[in-house]
Coordinates of N, CA, C and O in Angstrom, one line a residue:
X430 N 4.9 -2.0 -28.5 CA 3.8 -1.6 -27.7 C 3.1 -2.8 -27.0 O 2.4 -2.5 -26.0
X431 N 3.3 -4.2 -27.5 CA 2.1 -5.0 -26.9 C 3.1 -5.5 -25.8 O 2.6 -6.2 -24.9
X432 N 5.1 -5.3 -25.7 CA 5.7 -5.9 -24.8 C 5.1 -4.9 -23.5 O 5.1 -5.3 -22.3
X433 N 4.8 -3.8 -23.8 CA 4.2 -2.6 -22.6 C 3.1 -3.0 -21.8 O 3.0 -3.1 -20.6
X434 N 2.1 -3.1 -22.8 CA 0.4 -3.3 -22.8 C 0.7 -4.8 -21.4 O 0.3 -4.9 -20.2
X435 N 1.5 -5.8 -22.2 CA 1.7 -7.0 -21.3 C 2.0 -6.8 -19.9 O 1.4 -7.1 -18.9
X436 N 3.3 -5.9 -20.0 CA 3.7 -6.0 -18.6 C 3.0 -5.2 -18.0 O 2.6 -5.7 -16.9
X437 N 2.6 -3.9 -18.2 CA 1.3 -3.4 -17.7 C 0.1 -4.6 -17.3 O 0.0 -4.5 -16.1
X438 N -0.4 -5.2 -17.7 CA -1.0 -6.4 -17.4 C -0.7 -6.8 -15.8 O -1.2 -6.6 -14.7
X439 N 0.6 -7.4 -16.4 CA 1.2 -8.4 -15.5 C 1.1 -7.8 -14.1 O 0.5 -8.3 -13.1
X440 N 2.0 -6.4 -14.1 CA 1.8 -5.7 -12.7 C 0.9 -5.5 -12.3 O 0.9 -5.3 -11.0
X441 N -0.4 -5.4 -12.9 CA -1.5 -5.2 -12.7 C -2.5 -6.3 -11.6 O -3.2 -6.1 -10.7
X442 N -2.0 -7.5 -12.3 CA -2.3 -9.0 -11.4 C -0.9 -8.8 -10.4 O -0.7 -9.9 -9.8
X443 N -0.4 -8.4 -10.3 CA 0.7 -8.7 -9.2 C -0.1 -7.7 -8.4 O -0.9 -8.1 -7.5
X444 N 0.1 -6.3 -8.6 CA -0.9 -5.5 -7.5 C -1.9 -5.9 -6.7 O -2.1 -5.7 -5.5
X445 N -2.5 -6.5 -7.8 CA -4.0 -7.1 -7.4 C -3.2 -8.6 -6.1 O -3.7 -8.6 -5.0
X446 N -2.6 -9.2 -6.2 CA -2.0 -10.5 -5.5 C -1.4 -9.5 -4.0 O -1.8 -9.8 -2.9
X447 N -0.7 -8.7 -4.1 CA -0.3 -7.9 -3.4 C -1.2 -7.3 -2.5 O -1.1 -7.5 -1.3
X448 N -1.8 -6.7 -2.8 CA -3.1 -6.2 -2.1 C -3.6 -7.2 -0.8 O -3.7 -6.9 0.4
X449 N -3.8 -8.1 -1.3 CA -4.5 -8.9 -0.4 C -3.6 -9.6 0.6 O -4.3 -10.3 1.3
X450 N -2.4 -9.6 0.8 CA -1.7 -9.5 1.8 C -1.8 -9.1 3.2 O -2.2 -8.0 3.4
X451 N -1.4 -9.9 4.2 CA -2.4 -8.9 5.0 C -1.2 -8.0 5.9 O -0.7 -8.3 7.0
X452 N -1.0 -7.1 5.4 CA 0.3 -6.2 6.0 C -0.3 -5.6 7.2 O -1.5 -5.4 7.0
X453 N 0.3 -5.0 8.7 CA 0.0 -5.1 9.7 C -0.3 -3.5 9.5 O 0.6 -2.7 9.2
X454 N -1.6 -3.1 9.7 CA -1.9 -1.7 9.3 C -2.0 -1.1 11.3 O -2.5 -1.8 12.2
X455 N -1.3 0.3 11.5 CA -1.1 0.6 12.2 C -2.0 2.3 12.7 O -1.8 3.4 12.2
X456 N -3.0 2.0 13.8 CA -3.9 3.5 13.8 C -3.7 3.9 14.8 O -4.1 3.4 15.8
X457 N -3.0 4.9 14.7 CA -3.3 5.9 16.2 C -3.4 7.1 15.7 O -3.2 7.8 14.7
X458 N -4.0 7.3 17.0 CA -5.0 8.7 17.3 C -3.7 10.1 17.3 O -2.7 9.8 17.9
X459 N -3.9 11.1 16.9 CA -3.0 12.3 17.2 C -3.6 13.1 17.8 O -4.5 13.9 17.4
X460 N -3.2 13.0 19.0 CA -3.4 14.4 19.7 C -3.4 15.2 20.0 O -4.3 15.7 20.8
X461 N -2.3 15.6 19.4 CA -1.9 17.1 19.1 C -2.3 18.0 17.7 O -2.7 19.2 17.7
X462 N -2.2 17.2 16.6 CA -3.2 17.6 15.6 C -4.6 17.3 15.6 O -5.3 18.1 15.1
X463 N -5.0 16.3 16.0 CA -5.9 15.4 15.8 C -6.4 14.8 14.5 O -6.4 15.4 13.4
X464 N -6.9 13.5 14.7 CA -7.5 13.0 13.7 C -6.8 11.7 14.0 O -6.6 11.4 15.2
X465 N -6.3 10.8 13.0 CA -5.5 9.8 12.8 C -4.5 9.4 11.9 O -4.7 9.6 10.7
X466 N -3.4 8.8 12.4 CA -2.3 8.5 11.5 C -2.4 6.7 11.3 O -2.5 5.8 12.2
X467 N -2.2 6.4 10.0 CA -2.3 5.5 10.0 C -1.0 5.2 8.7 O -0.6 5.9 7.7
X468 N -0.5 3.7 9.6 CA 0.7 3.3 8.5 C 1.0 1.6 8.2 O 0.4 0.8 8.9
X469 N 1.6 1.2 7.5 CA 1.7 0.2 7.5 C 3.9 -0.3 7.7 O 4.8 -0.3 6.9
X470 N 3.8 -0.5 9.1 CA 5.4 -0.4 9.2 C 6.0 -1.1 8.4 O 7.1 -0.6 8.0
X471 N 5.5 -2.8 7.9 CA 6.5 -3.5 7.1 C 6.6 -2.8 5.4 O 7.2 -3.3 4.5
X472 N 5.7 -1.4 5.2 CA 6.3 -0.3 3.8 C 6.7 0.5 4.5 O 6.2 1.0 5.5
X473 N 7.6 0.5 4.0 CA 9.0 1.6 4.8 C 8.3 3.2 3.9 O 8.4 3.6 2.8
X474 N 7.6 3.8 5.0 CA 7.5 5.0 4.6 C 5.7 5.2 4.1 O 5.3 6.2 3.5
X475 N 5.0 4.2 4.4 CA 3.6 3.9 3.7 C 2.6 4.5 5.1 O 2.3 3.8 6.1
X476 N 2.1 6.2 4.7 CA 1.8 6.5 6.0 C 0.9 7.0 5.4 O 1.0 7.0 4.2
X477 N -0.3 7.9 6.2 CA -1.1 8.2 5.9 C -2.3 9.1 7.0 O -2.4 8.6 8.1
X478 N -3.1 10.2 6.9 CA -3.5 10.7 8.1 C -5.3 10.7 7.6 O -5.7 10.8 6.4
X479 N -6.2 10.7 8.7 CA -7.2 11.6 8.3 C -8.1 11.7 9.6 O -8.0 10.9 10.6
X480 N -9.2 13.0 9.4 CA -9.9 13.4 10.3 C -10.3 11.7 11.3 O -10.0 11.6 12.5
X481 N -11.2 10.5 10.4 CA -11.7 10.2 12.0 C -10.7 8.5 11.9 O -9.6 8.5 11.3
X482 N -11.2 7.4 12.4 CA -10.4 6.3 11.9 C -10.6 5.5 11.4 O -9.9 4.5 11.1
X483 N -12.2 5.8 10.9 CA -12.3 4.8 9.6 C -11.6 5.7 8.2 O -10.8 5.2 7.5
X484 N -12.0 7.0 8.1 CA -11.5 7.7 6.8 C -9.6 7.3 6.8 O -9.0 7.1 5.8
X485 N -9.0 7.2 8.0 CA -7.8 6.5 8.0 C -7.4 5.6 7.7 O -6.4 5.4 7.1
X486 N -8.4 4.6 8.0 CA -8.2 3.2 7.1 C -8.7 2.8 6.1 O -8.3 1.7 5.5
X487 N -9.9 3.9 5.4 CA -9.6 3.7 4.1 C -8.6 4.5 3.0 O -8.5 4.1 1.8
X488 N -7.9 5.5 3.6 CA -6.7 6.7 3.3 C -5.6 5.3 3.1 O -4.8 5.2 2.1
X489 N -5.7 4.6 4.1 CA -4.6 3.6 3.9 C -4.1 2.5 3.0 O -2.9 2.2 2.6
X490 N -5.2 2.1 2.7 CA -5.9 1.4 1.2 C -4.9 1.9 0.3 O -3.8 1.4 0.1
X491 N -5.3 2.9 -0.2 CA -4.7 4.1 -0.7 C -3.2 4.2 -1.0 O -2.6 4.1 -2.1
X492 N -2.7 4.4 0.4 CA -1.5 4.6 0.3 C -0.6 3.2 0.3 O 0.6 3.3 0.1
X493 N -1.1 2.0 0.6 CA -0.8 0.8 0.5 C -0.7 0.5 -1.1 O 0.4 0.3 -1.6
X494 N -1.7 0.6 -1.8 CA -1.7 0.0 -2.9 C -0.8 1.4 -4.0 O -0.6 1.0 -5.2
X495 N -0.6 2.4 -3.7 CA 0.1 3.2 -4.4 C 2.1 2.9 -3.9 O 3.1 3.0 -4.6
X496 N 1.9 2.5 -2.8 CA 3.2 2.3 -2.1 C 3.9 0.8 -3.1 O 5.1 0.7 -3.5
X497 N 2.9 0.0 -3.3 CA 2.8 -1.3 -4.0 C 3.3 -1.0 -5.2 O 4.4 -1.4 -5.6
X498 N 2.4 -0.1 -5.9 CA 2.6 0.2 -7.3 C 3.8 0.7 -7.9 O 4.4 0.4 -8.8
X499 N 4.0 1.9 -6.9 CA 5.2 2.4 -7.0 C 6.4 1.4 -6.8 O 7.3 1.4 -7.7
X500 N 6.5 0.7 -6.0 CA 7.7 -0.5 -6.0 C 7.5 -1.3 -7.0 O 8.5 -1.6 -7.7
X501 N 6.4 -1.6 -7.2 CA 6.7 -2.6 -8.6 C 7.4 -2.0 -10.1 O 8.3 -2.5 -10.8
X502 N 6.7 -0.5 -10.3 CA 6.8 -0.1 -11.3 C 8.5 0.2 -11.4 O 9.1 0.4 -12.4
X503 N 9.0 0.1 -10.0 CA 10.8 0.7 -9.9 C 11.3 -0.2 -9.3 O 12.0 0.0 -8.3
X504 N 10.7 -1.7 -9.7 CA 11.6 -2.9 -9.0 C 12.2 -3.0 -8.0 O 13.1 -3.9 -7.8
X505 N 11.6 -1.8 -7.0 CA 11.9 -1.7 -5.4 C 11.5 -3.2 -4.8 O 10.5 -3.8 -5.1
X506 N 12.4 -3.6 -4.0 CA 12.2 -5.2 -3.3 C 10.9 -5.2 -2.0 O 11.1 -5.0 -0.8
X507 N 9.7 -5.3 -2.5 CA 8.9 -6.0 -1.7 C 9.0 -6.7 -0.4 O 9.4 -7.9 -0.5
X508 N 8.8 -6.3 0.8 CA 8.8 -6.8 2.0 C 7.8 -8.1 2.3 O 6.6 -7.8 2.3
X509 N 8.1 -9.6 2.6 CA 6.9 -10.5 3.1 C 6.3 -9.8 4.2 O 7.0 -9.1 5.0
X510 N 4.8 -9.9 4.4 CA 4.4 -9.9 5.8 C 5.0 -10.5 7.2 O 5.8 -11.5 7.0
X511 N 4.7 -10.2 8.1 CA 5.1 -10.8 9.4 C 4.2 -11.7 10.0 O 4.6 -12.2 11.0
X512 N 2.9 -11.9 9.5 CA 2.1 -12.6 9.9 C 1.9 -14.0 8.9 O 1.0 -14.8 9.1

């Protein structure tokens, strides 16, 4: 249990290191539904929508740090930023 507790830990500071990366967050407006979509292209598949464009960018947060988590927890290979 405490080899779990640890690595739990560990990903936990890696998330947290992760996070603060500054991955190129992407907002546009939808037209046709409306509201906003927002994504981050270097996570393949890290997308996210809402009514105005700040609730978008903090929806994004969201889907960034769950997109993170999810890779870490399944040793999915992490993309560097482009910046």
């Amino acid at each position: 249990i405490r080899a779990d507790r640890k690595r739990g830990e560990s990903l936990m500071t890696k998330l947290e290191e992760l996070m603060k990366r500054p991955y190129k967050l992407e907002l546009i407006e939808d037209p046709d539904e409306g509201g906003f979509v927002a994504s981050y292209p270097e996570l393949r598949g890290c997308i996210t929508c809402a009514e105005t464009a700040k609730e978008a960018v903090e929806a994004a947060k969201d889907a960034k740090r769950a997109w993170l988590e999810a890779a870490l927890s399944n040793d999915f290979p992490i993309p560097p930023t482009s910046s």
